mmCIF file of C-alpha atoms and ligand atoms in Angstrom:
data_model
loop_
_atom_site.group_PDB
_atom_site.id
_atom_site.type_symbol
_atom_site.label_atom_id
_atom_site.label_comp_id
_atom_site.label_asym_id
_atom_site.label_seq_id
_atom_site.Cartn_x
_atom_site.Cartn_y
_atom_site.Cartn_z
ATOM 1 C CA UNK A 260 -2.301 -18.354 -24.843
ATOM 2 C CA UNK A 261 -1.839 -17.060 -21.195
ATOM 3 C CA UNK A 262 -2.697 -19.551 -19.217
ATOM 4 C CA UNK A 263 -3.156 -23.050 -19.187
ATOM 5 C CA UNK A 264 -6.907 -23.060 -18.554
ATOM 6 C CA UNK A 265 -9.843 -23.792 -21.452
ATOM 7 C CA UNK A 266 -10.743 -21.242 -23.668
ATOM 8 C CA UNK A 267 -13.962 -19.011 -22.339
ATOM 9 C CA UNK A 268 -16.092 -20.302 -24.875
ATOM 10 C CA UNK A 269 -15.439 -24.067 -23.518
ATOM 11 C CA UNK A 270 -16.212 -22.436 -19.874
ATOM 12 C CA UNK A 271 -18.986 -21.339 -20.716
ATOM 13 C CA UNK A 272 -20.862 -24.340 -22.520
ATOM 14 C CA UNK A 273 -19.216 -26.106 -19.548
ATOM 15 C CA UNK A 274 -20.897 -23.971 -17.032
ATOM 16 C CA UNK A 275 -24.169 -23.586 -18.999
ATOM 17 C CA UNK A 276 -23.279 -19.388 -18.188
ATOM 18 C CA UNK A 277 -25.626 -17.746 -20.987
ATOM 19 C CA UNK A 278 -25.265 -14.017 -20.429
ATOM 20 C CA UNK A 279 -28.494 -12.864 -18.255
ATOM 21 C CA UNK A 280 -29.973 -9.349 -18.917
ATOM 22 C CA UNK A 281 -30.761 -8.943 -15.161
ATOM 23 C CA UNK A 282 -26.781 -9.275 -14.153
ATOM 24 C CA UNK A 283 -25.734 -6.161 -17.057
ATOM 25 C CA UNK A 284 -23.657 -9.203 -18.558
ATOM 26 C CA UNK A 285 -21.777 -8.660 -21.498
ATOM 27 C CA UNK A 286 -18.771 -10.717 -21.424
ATOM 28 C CA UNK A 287 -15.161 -10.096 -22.717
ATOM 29 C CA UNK A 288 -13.673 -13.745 -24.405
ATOM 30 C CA UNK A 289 -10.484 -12.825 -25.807
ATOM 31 C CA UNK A 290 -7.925 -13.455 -23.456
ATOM 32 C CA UNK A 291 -5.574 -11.193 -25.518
ATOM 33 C CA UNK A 292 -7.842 -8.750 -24.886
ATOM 34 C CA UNK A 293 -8.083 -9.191 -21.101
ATOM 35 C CA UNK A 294 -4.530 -9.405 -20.433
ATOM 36 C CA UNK A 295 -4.576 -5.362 -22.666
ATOM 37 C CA UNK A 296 -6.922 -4.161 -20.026
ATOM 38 C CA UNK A 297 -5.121 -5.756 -16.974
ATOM 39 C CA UNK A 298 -1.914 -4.296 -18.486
ATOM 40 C CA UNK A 299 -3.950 -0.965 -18.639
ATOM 41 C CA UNK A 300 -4.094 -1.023 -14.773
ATOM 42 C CA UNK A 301 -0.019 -0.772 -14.811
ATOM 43 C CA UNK A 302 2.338 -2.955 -13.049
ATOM 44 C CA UNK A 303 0.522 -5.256 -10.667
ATOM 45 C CA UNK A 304 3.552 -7.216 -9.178
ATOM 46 C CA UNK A 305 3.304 -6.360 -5.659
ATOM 47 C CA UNK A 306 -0.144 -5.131 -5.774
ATOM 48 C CA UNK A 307 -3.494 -6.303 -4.779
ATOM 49 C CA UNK A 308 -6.290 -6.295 -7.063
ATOM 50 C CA UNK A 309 -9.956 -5.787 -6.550
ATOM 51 C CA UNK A 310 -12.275 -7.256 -9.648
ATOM 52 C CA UNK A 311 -15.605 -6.322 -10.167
ATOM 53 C CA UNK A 312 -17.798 -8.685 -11.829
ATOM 54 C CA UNK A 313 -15.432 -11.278 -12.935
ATOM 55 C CA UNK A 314 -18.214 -13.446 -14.603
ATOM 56 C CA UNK A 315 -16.932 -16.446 -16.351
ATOM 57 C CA UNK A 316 -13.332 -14.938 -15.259
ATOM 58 C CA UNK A 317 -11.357 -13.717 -18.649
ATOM 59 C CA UNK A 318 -10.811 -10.405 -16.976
ATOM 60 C CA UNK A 319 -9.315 -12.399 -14.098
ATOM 61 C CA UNK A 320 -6.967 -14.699 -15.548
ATOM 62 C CA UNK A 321 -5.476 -11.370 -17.529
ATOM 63 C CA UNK A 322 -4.995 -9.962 -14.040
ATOM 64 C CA UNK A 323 -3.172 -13.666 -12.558
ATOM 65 C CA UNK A 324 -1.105 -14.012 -15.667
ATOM 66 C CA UNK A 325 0.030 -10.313 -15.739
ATOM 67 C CA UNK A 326 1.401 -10.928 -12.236
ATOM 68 C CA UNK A 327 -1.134 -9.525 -9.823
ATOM 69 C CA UNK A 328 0.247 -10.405 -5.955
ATOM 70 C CA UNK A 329 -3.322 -11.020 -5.185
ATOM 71 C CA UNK A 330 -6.737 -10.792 -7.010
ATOM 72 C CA UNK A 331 -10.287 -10.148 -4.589
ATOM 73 C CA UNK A 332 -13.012 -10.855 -7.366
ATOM 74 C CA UNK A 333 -16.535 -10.393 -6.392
ATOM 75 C CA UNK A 334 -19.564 -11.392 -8.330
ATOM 76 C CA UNK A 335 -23.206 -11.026 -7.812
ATOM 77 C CA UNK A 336 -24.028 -14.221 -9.841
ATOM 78 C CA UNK A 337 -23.434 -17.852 -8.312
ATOM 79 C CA UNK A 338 -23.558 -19.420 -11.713
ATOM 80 C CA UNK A 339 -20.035 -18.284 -12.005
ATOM 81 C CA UNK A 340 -18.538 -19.586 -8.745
ATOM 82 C CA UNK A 341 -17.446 -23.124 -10.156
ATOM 83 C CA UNK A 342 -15.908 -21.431 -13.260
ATOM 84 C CA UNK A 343 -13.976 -19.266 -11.040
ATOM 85 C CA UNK A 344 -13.156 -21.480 -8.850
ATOM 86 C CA UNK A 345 -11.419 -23.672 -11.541
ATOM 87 C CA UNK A 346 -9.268 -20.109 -11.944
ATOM 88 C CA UNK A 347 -8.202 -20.294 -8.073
ATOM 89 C CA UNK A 348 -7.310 -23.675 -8.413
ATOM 90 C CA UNK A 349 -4.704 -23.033 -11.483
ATOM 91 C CA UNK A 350 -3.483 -20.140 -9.121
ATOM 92 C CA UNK A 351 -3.059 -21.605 -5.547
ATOM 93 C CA UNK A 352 -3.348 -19.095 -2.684
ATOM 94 C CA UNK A 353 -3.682 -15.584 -5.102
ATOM 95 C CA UNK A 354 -7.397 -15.932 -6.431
ATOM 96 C CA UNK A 355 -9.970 -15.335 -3.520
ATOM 97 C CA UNK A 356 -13.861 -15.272 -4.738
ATOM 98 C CA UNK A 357 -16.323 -13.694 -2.632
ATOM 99 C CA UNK A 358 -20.278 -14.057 -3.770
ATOM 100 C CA UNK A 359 -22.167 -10.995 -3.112
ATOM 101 C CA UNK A 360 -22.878 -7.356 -4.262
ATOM 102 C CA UNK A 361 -19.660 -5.384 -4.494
ATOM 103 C CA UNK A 362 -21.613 -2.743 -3.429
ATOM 104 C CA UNK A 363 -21.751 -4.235 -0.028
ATOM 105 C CA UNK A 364 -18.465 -5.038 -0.069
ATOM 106 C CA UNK A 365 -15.543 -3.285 2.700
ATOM 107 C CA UNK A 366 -12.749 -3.595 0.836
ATOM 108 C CA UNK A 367 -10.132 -2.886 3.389
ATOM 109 C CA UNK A 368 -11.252 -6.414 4.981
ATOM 110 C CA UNK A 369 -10.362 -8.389 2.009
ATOM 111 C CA UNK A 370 -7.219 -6.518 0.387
ATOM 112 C CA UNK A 371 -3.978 -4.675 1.676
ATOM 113 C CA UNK A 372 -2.831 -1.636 -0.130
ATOM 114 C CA UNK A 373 -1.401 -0.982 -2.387
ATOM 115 C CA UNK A 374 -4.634 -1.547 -3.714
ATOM 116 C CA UNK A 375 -5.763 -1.482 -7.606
ATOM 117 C CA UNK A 376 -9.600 -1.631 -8.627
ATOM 118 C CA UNK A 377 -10.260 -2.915 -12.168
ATOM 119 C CA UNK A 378 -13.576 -4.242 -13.598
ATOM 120 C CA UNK A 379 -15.664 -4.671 -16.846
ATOM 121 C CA UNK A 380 -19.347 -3.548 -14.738
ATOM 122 C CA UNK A 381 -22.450 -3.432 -15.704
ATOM 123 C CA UNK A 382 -22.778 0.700 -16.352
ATOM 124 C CA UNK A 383 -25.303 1.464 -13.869
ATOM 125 C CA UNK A 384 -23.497 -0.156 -10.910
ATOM 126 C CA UNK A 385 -20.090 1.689 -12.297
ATOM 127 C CA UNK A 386 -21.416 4.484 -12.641
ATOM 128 C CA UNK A 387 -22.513 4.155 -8.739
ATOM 129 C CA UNK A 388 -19.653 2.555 -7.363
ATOM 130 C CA UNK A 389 -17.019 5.344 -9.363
ATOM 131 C CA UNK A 390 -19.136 8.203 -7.104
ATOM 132 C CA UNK A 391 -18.172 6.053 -3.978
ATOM 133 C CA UNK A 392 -14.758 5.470 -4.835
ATOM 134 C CA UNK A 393 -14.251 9.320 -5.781
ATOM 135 C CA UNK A 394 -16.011 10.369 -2.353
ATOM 136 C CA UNK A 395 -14.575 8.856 0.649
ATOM 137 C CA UNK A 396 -14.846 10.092 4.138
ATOM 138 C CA UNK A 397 -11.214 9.827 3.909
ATOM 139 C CA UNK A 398 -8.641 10.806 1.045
ATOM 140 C CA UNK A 399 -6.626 9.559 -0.051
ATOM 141 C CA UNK A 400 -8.588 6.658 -0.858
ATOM 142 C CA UNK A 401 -8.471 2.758 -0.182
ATOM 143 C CA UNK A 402 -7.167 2.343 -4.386
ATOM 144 C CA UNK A 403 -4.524 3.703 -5.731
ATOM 145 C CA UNK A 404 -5.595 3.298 -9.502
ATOM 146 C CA UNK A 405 -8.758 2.337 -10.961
ATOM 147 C CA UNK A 406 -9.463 0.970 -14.078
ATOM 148 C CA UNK A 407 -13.036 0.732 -15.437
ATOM 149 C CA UNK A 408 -15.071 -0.582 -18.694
ATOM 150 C CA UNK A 409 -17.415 2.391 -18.733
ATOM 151 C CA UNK A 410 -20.010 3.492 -22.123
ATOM 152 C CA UNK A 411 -17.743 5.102 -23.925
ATOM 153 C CA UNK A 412 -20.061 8.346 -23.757
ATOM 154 C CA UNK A 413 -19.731 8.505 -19.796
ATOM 155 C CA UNK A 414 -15.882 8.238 -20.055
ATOM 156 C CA UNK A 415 -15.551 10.870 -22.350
ATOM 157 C CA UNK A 416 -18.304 12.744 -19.240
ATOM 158 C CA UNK A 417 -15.185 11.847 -16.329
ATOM 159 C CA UNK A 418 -11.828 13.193 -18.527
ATOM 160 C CA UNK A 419 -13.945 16.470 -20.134
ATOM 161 C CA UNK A 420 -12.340 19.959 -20.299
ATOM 162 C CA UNK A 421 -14.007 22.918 -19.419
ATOM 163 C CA UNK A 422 -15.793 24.553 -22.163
ATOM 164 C CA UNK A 423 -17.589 20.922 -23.302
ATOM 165 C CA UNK A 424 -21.303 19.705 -23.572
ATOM 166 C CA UNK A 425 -19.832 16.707 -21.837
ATOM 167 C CA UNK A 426 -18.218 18.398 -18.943
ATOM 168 C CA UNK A 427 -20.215 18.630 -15.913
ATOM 169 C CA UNK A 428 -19.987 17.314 -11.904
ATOM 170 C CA UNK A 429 -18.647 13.473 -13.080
ATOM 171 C CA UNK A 430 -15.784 15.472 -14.691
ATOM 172 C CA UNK A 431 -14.776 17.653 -11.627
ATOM 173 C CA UNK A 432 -15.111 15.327 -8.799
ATOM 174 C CA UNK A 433 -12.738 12.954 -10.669
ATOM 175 C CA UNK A 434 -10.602 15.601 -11.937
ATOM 176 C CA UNK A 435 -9.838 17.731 -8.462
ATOM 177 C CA UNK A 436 -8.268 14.547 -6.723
ATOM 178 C CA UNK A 437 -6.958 11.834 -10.059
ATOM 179 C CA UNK A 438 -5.807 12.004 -12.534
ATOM 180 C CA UNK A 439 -8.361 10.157 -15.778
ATOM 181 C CA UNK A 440 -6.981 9.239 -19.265
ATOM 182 C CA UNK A 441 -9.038 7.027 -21.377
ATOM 183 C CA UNK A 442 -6.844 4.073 -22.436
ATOM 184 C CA UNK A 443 -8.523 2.032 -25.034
ATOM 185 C CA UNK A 444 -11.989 1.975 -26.750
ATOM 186 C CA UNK A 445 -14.026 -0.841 -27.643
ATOM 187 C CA UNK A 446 -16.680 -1.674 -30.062
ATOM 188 C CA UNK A 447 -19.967 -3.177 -29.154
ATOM 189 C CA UNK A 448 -18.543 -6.797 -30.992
ATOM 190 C CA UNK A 449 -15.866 -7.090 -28.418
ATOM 191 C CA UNK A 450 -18.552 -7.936 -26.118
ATOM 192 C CA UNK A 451 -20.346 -11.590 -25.745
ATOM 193 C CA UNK A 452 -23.344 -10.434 -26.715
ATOM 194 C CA UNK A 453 -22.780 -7.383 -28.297
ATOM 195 C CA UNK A 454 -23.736 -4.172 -26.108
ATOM 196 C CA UNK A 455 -25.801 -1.390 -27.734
ATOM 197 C CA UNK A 456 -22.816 1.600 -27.052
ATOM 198 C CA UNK A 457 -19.628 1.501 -27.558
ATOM 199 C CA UNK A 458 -17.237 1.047 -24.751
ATOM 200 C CA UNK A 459 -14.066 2.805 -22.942
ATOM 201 C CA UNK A 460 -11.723 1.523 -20.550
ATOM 202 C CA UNK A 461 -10.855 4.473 -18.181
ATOM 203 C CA UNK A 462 -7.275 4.174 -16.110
ATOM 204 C CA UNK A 463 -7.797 7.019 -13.021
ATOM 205 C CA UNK A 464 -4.778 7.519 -10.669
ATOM 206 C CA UNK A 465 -5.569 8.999 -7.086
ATOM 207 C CA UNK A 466 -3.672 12.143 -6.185
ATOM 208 C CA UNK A 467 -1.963 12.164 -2.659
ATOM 209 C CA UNK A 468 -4.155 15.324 -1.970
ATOM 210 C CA UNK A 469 -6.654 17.301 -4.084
ATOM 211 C CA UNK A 470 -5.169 19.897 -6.854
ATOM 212 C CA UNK A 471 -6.374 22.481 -5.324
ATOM 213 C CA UNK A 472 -7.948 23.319 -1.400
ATOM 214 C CA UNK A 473 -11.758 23.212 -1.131
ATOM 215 C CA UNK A 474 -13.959 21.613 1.843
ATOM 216 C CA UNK A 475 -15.591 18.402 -0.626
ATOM 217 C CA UNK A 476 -19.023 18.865 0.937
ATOM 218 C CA UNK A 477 -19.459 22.758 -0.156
ATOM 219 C CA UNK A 478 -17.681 21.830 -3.590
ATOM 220 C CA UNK A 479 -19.856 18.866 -4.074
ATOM 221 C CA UNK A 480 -23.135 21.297 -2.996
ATOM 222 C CA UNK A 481 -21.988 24.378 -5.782
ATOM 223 C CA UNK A 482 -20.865 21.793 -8.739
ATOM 224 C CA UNK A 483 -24.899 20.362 -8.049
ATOM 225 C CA UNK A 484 -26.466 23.481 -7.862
ATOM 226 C CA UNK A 485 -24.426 25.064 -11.180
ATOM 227 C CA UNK A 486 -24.587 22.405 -13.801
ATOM 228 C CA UNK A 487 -28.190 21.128 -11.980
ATOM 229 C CA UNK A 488 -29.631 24.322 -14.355
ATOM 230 C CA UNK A 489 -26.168 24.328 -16.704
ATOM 231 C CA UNK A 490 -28.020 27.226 -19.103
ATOM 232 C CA UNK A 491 -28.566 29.577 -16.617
ATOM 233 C CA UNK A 492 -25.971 32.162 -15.064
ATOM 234 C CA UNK A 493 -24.244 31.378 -12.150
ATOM 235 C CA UNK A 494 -25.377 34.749 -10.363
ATOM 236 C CA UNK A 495 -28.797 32.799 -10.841
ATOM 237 C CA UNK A 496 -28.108 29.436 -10.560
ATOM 238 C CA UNK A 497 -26.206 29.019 -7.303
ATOM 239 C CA UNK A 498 -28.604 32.052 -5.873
ATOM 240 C CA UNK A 499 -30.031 29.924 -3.071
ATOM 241 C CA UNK A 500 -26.328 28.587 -1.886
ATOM 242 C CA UNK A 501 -25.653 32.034 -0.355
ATOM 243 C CA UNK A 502 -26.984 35.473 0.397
ATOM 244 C CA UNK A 503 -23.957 37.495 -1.638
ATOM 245 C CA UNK A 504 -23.159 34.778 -4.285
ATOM 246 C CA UNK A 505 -22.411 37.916 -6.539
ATOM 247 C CA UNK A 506 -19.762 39.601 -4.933
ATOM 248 C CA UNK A 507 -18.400 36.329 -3.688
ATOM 249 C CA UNK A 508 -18.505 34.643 -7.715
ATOM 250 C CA UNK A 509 -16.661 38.122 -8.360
ATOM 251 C CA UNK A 510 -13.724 37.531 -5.238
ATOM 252 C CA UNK A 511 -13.110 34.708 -6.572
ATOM 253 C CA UNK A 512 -12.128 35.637 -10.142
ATOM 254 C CA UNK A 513 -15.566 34.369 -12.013
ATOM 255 C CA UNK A 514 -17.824 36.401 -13.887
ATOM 256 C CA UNK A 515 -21.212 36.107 -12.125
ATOM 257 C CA UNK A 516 -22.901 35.758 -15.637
ATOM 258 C CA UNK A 517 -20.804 32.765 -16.199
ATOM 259 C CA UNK A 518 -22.482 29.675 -16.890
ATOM 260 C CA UNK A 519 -21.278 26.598 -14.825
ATOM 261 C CA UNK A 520 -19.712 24.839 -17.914
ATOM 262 C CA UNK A 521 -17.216 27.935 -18.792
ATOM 263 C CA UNK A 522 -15.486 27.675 -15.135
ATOM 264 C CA UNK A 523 -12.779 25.118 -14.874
ATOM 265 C CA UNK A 524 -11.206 23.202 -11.420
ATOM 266 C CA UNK A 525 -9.509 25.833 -9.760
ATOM 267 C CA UNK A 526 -11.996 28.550 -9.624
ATOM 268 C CA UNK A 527 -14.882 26.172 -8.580
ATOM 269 C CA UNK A 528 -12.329 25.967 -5.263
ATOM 270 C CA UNK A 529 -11.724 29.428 -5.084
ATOM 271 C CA UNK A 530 -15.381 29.458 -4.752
ATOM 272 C CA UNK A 531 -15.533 27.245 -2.305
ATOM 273 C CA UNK A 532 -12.892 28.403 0.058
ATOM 274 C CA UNK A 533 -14.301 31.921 -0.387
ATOM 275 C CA UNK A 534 -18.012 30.578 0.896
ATOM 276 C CA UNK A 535 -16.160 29.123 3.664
ATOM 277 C CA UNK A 536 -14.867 32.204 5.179
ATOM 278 C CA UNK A 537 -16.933 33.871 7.793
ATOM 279 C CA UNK A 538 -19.397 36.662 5.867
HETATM 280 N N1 SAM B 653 -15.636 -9.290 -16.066
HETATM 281 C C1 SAM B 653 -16.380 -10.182 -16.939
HETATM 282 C C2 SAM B 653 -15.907 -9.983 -18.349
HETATM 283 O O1 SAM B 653 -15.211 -8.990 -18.588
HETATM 284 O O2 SAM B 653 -16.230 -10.814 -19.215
HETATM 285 C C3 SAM B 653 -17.885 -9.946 -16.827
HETATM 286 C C4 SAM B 653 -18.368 -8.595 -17.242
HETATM 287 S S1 SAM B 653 -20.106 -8.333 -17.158
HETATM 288 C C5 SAM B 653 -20.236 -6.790 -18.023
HETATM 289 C C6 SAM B 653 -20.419 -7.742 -15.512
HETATM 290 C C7 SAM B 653 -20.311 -8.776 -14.385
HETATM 291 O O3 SAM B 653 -20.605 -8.119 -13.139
HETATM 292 C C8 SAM B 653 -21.283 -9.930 -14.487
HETATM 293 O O4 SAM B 653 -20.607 -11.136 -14.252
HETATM 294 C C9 SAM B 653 -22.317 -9.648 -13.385
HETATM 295 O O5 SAM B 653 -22.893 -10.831 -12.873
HETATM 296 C C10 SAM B 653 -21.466 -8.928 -12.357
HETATM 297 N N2 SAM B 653 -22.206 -8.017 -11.472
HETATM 298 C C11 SAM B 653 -23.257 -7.225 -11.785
HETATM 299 N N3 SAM B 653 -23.623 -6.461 -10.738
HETATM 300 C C12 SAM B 653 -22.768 -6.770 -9.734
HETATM 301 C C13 SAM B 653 -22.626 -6.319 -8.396
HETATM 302 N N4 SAM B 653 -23.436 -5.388 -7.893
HETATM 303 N N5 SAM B 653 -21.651 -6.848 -7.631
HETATM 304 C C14 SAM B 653 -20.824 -7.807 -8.146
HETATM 305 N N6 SAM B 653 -20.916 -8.272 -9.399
HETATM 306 C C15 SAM B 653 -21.867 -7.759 -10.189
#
């Protein structure tokens, strides 16, 4: 037991909160469980936390009883506000609840760094908010870890090597500025109700600064444009980028009938500081 509080399955005949299709809910209730994901997300003494979806809350209460300074929880769903409220009350003063989209959400008006994301999300809106997260106007970032439920298909996409059918523009924008290990995996059954996939619980860690110099906007633009047509060469596919993409592919140490798959971090920056400099 780690906490006082009824089992989820009690909260949620309580609460009459039968998973809806239209929310992406598939719910975690083993609080074992939860408490191995918030550990996931490393030591949270002294850290605030940012939750995603807490639904009927067993995500949260791992996150309380593992020590978190503060927990920010947002959830799209108002069915769930009396169950988590139930959760503040057991933790005076380090639960706060905001109903809404997280996707609307400024986080920097709710939280004070150091800052740790962690979520079970529906995969589309992951998917979406990960890009977000990964692509500030700013870096470093607002978070200083995230830790994500994600189809265990796209996490193997974010922490892929060079050389891989799954490694593609997910896999290089988190790669060139955190660090991604996939921490645990998760069968469909650990899920209230089940989930067709499998699942993966990703741990990312933001670097201070990126691994290696590139502008993010030109990066971002060549990573499109090469794994946008990922059989063809590069000479080919990043043709309408630049008038003397051969020569500059060749400066910068890649063979221009490379395909985009076969070139790893580094020289996708050497490529894009050499496109920066003045023809
Ligand atoms: N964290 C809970 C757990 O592990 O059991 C619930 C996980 S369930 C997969 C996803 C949760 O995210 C649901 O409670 C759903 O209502 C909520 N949700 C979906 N889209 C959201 C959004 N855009 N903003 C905030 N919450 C959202």
């Amino acid at each position: 037991m780690i906490d006082n509080l009824p089992p989820l399955r009690e909260v949620i005949r309580t609460h009459d909160l039968r998973a809806k299709k239209s929310f992406g809910q598939n719910f975690l209730l083993d609080l074992n469980l939860t408490a191995r994901i918030a550990r996931a997300a490393g030591d949270l003494r002294g850290a605030d936390v940012l939750e995603v979806g807490p639904g009927p809350g067993g995500l949260t209460r791992g996150l309380l009883a593992e020590g978190a300074r503060r927990v920010v929880a947002v959830e799209k769903d108002t069915r769930c506000l009396p169950a988590l409220a139930e959760i503040s009350a057991a933790y005076p003063g380090r639960l706060q609840v905001i109903a809404g989209d997280a996707l609307d959400l400024d986080p920097l008006a709710h939280l004070s760094p150091p800052i740790k994301v962690v979520a079970n999300l529906p995969y589309n809106v992951g998917t979406e908010l990960l890009i977000r997260w990964m692509t500030p106007a700013q870096w470093p970032p607002f978070w200083d870890s995230l830790t994500l439920m994600f189809q265990r298909e796209v996490a193997e996409r974010i922490v892929a090597r060079p050389g891989t059918k799954a490694y593609g523009r997910l896999a290089l924008m988190v790669q060139w500025r955190a660090e991604a290990r996939i921490v645990l995996s998760l069968p469909p059954e650990a899920f209230t109700p089940p989930p067709k996939v499998s699942s993966s619980v990703l741990h990312i860690t933001r670097l201070e600064r990126p691994r290696y110099p590139a502008d993010p906007a030109i990066l971002e633009r060549l990573v499109a444009a090469g794994f946008n047509q990922r059989r063809k060469m590069l000479r080919a596919a990043l043709r309408g980028l630049h008038p003397q993409i051969e020569p500059l592919l060749e400066q910068s140490g890649i063979a221009p009938t490379a395909r985009a798959e076969e070139v790893g971090l580094e020289a996708w920056c050497r490529l894009a500081r050499a496109m920066e400099r003045p023809e």
